[in-house]
Amino acid sequence: MKTDCRHWTETAEEWIRWARQPGHDAFWHFRATFAEYIGAGDGKSALEIGCGEGRVCRELKKLGFRVTASDVVPAMVEAAREADSADEYVVADAAALPLKSSSFDLVVAYNSLMDIEDMPAAVREAGLLLKPGGTLFISVVHPFRDRGRFTGSEPDSPFMIEGSYYGREKFEAAEEINGLKMHFMGWSMPLEDYAAAIEEAELGITSIREPLPDINEASRFRSWTRIPLFLWMKVRKFCG
Ligand SMILES: C[S@@+](CC[C@H](N)C(=O)[O-])C[C@H]1O[C@@H](n2cnc3c(N)ncnc32)[C@H](O)[C@@H]1O
């Protein structure tokens, strides 16, 4: 499948501003839990697919990993490089990375699989690049969150799913918060689609988290202490 990266090429500047503003989006409220879940790098090798401007790579570096940052959009990788986010940089589609197979202890797909057109091909490639026994970490917007909405702005407002949870659908959304705009585009799929891609790549899910945001009482993310905003998985490449 030929990747259409027009959306992320056109929105790269928006994304870089959005992602670089401390405290601005959900990332900052899950950062500590992510670090705890991943644990110490101890010099092991990590690859991020769909690195954007590099903030997840910088977290991995802080944890002590040797990090390779990759993204299909050159402007994203350039921004990651300017911020000294990683040790190596690669501009390539996640489904065809010019990297040595079986060479990474950890591959991280942090909120990128739902933006990658051929998600199963990216999971397969991650499996090839992992060392036997290595881990693929996946974070996606929780499949339930994609298909429903809170019916009001109160933290206890009901959450409603209209239509069906099942099926793969393209989503497009524009958000504006504190003067920063971002246009999102990607694919919403049920959990089963991710599980099928993992199974087909002959990898195994070893752990699942539905992490809670680290927030105060006044936070606009308060409702997400009732319904999970993200789904995290650790997926293992079998040995031998
Ligand atoms: C929502 S951003 C996430 C960036 C970063 N992981 C973070 O959490 O800050 C999604 C990223 O996936 C990248 N992306 C989309 N399709 C891709 C593909 N086929 N191969 C590699 N990267 C891709 C986009 O360019 C974008 O940088």
Short mmCIF file of C-alpha atoms and ligand atoms in Angstrom, two decimals:
data_model
loop_
_atom_site.label_atom_id
_atom_site.label_comp_id
_atom_site.label_asym_id
_atom_site.label_seq_id
_atom_site.Cartn_x
_atom_site.Cartn_y
_atom_site.Cartn_z
CA MET A 1 0.00 0.00 0.00
CA LYS A 2 1.42 3.41 -0.97
CA THR A 3 1.29 5.77 2.00
CA ASP A 4 -0.54 9.05 1.62
CA CYS A 5 1.28 11.36 4.02
CA ARG A 6 -0.27 14.63 2.74
CA HIS A 7 -2.26 15.29 5.93
CA TRP A 8 0.73 15.09 8.28
CA THR A 9 2.95 16.97 5.83
CA GLU A 10 0.42 19.80 5.66
CA THR A 11 -0.16 19.89 9.42
CA ALA A 12 3.48 19.39 10.53
CA GLU A 13 3.92 23.02 11.64
CA GLU A 14 0.61 22.92 13.56
CA TRP A 15 1.59 19.66 15.23
CA ILE A 16 5.06 20.90 16.22
CA ARG A 17 3.55 23.98 17.94
CA TRP A 18 0.78 21.87 19.53
CA ALA A 19 3.06 19.14 20.86
CA ARG A 20 5.80 21.49 22.08
CA GLN A 21 3.54 23.59 24.32
CA PRO A 22 4.09 22.15 27.82
CA GLY A 23 0.85 21.00 29.52
CA HIS A 24 -1.20 21.67 26.38
CA ASP A 25 -2.53 18.25 25.37
CA ALA A 26 -3.15 14.91 27.07
CA PHE A 27 0.46 13.70 26.60
CA TRP A 28 1.69 15.71 29.59
CA HIS A 29 -0.84 14.09 31.94
CA PHE A 30 0.29 10.56 31.05
CA ARG A 31 4.03 11.22 30.82
CA ALA A 32 4.97 10.01 34.31
CA THR A 33 2.81 6.86 34.00
CA PHE A 34 4.37 6.13 30.59
CA ALA A 35 7.89 6.41 32.06
CA GLU A 36 6.93 4.11 34.92
CA TYR A 37 5.34 1.54 32.56
CA ILE A 38 8.36 1.49 30.21
CA GLY A 39 10.99 1.45 32.96
CA ALA A 40 14.74 2.05 32.82
CA GLY A 41 16.45 1.79 29.43
CA ASP A 42 19.91 0.80 30.73
CA GLY A 43 21.45 1.54 27.32
CA LYS A 44 19.05 -0.73 25.42
CA SER A 45 17.97 0.19 21.88
CA ALA A 46 14.58 1.78 21.21
CA LEU A 47 12.89 2.84 17.97
CA GLU A 48 9.91 5.17 17.79
CA ILE A 49 7.65 4.90 14.72
CA GLY A 50 5.71 8.08 13.94
CA CYS A 51 7.86 10.21 16.26
CA GLY A 52 6.40 13.60 15.27
CA GLU A 53 8.54 16.41 16.72
CA GLY A 54 10.23 13.95 19.08
CA ARG A 55 8.75 14.40 22.58
CA VAL A 56 8.32 10.63 23.19
CA CYS A 57 11.89 9.99 21.98
CA ARG A 58 13.13 12.60 24.46
CA GLU A 59 11.32 10.74 27.26
CA LEU A 60 12.92 7.45 26.12
CA LYS A 61 16.34 9.10 26.09
CA LYS A 62 15.76 10.37 29.64
CA LEU A 63 14.93 6.79 30.64
CA GLY A 64 18.32 5.69 29.35
CA PHE A 65 17.53 4.14 25.94
CA ARG A 66 19.62 4.60 22.77
CA VAL A 67 16.91 6.02 20.58
CA THR A 68 16.15 5.96 16.85
CA ALA A 69 13.45 8.44 15.81
CA SER A 70 11.45 7.72 12.66
CA ASP A 71 8.57 9.37 10.84
CA VAL A 72 7.34 9.48 7.26
CA VAL A 73 7.25 13.30 7.24
CA PRO A 74 10.69 14.96 6.77
CA ALA A 75 9.65 18.16 8.65
CA MET A 76 8.77 16.08 11.73
CA VAL A 77 12.12 14.29 11.76
CA GLU A 78 13.91 17.62 11.22
CA ALA A 79 12.09 19.10 14.24
CA ALA A 80 12.99 16.02 16.31
CA ARG A 81 16.63 16.40 15.27
CA GLU A 82 16.71 20.13 16.09
CA ALA A 83 15.47 19.31 19.61
CA ASP A 84 18.18 16.63 20.01
CA SER A 85 15.44 14.07 20.64
CA ALA A 86 17.28 10.88 19.63
CA ASP A 87 20.61 9.31 18.68
CA GLU A 88 19.62 8.35 15.10
CA TYR A 89 16.98 9.72 12.72
CA VAL A 90 15.14 8.03 9.86
CA VAL A 91 12.60 9.44 7.39
CA ALA A 92 10.53 6.47 6.20
CA ASP A 93 7.14 4.84 6.19
CA ALA A 94 6.61 2.71 9.31
CA ALA A 95 5.77 -0.22 7.01
CA ALA A 96 9.20 -0.17 5.30
CA LEU A 97 11.96 1.10 7.55
CA PRO A 98 15.54 0.90 6.23
CA LEU A 99 16.82 -0.62 9.48
CA LYS A 100 18.43 -3.94 10.40
CA SER A 101 15.99 -6.66 11.38
CA SER A 102 16.08 -8.06 14.94
CA SER A 103 18.02 -5.02 16.18
CA PHE A 104 15.76 -3.26 18.72
CA ASP A 105 14.91 -4.14 22.32
CA LEU A 106 11.92 -1.80 22.24
CA VAL A 107 9.74 -0.38 19.47
CA VAL A 108 7.33 2.38 20.49
CA ALA A 109 4.22 3.33 18.52
CA TYR A 110 2.89 6.22 20.62
CA ASN A 111 -0.40 7.49 19.19
CA SER A 112 0.78 6.79 15.67
CA LEU A 113 -0.80 3.44 14.66
CA MET A 114 -4.22 5.06 14.30
CA ASP A 115 -2.65 7.60 11.92
CA ILE A 116 -0.79 5.03 9.82
CA GLU A 117 -2.85 4.00 6.82
CA ASP A 118 -1.60 0.40 6.69
CA MET A 119 -1.56 -0.33 10.43
CA PRO A 120 -1.06 -4.15 10.07
CA ALA A 121 2.01 -3.58 7.85
CA ALA A 122 3.52 -1.25 10.49
CA VAL A 123 2.93 -3.85 13.24
CA ARG A 124 4.53 -6.53 11.03
CA GLU A 125 7.56 -4.30 10.39
CA ALA A 126 7.90 -3.55 14.11
CA GLY A 127 7.92 -7.31 14.74
CA LEU A 128 10.71 -7.82 12.19
CA LEU A 129 12.82 -5.05 13.72
CA LEU A 130 12.49 -6.34 17.29
CA LYS A 131 15.07 -8.67 18.79
CA PRO A 132 13.59 -12.00 19.94
CA GLY A 133 12.13 -11.29 23.39
CA GLY A 134 11.84 -7.57 22.54
CA THR A 135 8.78 -5.44 23.26
CA LEU A 136 6.49 -3.37 21.07
CA PHE A 137 4.75 -0.67 23.13
CA ILE A 138 1.51 0.61 21.60
CA SER A 139 -0.53 3.62 22.69
CA VAL A 140 -3.72 4.41 20.79
CA VAL A 141 -6.68 6.61 21.51
CA HIS A 142 -8.99 4.13 23.22
CA PRO A 143 -11.31 2.55 20.62
CA PHE A 144 -14.34 3.39 22.83
CA ARG A 145 -13.34 7.03 23.06
CA ASP A 146 -13.26 7.31 19.27
CA ARG A 147 -16.82 6.08 18.87
CA GLY A 148 -18.54 8.02 21.63
CA ARG A 149 -18.76 11.42 23.31
CA PHE A 150 -19.68 12.97 26.63
CA THR A 151 -23.13 14.50 26.32
CA GLY A 152 -22.19 17.56 28.43
CA SER A 153 -19.20 19.43 29.84
CA GLU A 154 -19.77 18.35 33.50
CA PRO A 155 -17.29 15.69 34.68
CA ASP A 156 -20.20 13.30 35.43
CA SER A 157 -21.97 13.75 32.05
CA PRO A 158 -23.11 10.50 30.45
CA PHE A 159 -20.91 9.02 27.74
CA MET A 160 -22.85 7.99 24.68
CA ILE A 161 -21.99 5.79 21.72
CA GLU A 162 -24.06 6.56 18.64
CA GLY A 163 -23.82 4.16 15.74
CA SER A 164 -21.58 1.13 16.03
CA TYR A 165 -18.38 0.38 17.92
CA TYR A 166 -17.36 -2.01 15.14
CA GLY A 167 -15.79 -1.33 11.74
CA ARG A 168 -12.86 0.78 10.53
CA GLU A 169 -13.71 4.43 9.92
CA LYS A 170 -11.71 7.43 8.85
CA PHE A 171 -11.89 10.29 11.34
CA GLU A 172 -11.20 13.97 10.88
CA ALA A 173 -11.38 16.53 13.67
CA ALA A 174 -10.22 20.08 14.33
CA GLU A 175 -9.41 21.26 17.87
CA GLU A 176 -8.57 24.71 19.13
CA ILE A 177 -7.34 25.12 22.69
CA ASN A 178 -5.77 28.27 24.14
CA GLY A 179 -5.25 29.71 20.67
CA LEU A 180 -3.48 26.63 19.26
CA LYS A 181 -5.21 24.76 16.42
CA MET A 182 -4.70 21.19 15.30
CA HIS A 183 -6.36 19.23 12.51
CA PHE A 184 -6.36 15.50 13.19
CA MET A 185 -6.97 12.77 10.65
CA GLY A 186 -6.65 9.04 11.03
CA TRP A 187 -8.52 5.77 11.39
CA SER A 188 -10.72 4.59 14.20
CA MET A 189 -10.90 0.81 14.69
CA PRO A 190 -12.05 -1.60 17.34
CA LEU A 191 -9.56 -3.23 19.66
CA GLU A 192 -10.04 -6.47 17.71
CA ASP A 193 -8.34 -4.92 14.62
CA TYR A 194 -5.17 -4.19 16.61
CA ALA A 195 -5.29 -7.66 18.17
CA ALA A 196 -5.65 -9.24 14.69
CA ALA A 197 -2.61 -7.33 13.37
CA ILE A 198 -0.58 -8.44 16.41
CA GLU A 199 -1.68 -12.05 15.96
CA GLU A 200 -0.89 -12.02 12.22
CA ALA A 201 2.58 -10.64 12.97
CA GLU A 202 3.05 -13.62 15.32
CA LEU A 203 3.51 -11.36 18.33
CA GLY A 204 1.80 -11.77 21.69
CA ILE A 205 0.09 -9.21 23.95
CA THR A 206 1.63 -9.52 27.40
CA SER A 207 0.14 -6.51 29.16
CA ILE A 208 -2.69 -3.97 28.78
CA ARG A 209 -3.23 -0.66 30.60
CA GLU A 210 -6.06 1.87 30.45
CA PRO A 211 -4.05 4.65 32.13
CA LEU A 212 -5.56 7.43 34.22
CA PRO A 213 -4.50 11.03 33.68
CA ASP A 214 -2.35 12.70 36.28
CA ILE A 215 -4.52 15.80 36.90
CA ASN A 216 -5.99 18.18 39.48
CA GLU A 217 -9.69 18.82 40.27
CA ALA A 218 -10.01 21.69 37.79
CA SER A 219 -8.53 19.82 34.83
CA ARG A 220 -10.43 19.60 31.54
CA PHE A 221 -9.32 15.95 31.45
CA ARG A 222 -11.36 15.06 34.57
CA SER A 223 -14.01 13.11 32.65
CA TRP A 224 -11.22 10.82 31.46
CA THR A 225 -10.94 9.41 34.97
CA ARG A 226 -14.30 7.65 34.25
CA ILE A 227 -13.77 6.44 30.67
CA PRO A 228 -10.31 5.52 29.35
CA LEU A 229 -8.80 8.03 26.92
CA PHE A 230 -5.91 5.79 25.87
CA LEU A 231 -5.24 2.09 25.51
CA TRP A 232 -1.68 0.90 26.12
CA MET A 233 -0.30 -2.51 25.27
CA LYS A 234 2.99 -4.30 25.56
CA VAL A 235 3.46 -6.87 22.81
CA ARG A 236 6.27 -9.41 22.86
CA LYS A 237 8.28 -11.01 20.03
CA PHE A 238 8.59 -14.68 20.92
CA CYS A 239 12.06 -16.17 21.35
CA GLY A 240 13.08 -18.94 18.92
C1 LIG B 1 -0.27 12.14 16.45
S1 LIG B 1 1.35 12.23 15.82
C2 LIG B 1 2.22 11.45 17.18
C3 LIG B 1 3.64 11.93 17.29
C4 LIG B 1 4.39 11.42 18.53
N1 LIG B 1 4.42 9.98 18.59
C5 LIG B 1 3.79 12.00 19.80
O1 LIG B 1 3.02 11.27 20.47
O2 LIG B 1 4.07 13.15 20.11
C6 LIG B 1 1.36 10.92 14.58
C7 LIG B 1 2.64 10.84 13.76
O3 LIG B 1 2.56 9.67 12.90
C8 LIG B 1 3.24 10.00 11.70
N2 LIG B 1 2.83 9.07 10.64
C9 LIG B 1 1.64 8.99 9.98
N3 LIG B 1 1.67 8.01 9.05
C10 LIG B 1 2.91 7.44 9.12
C11 LIG B 1 3.54 6.37 8.43
N4 LIG B 1 2.91 5.68 7.47
N5 LIG B 1 4.81 6.04 8.76
C12 LIG B 1 5.47 6.74 9.75
N6 LIG B 1 4.92 7.76 10.44
C13 LIG B 1 3.65 8.11 10.14
C14 LIG B 1 2.83 11.43 11.43
O4 LIG B 1 3.68 12.08 10.52
C15 LIG B 1 2.87 12.02 12.84
O5 LIG B 1 4.13 12.59 13.10
#
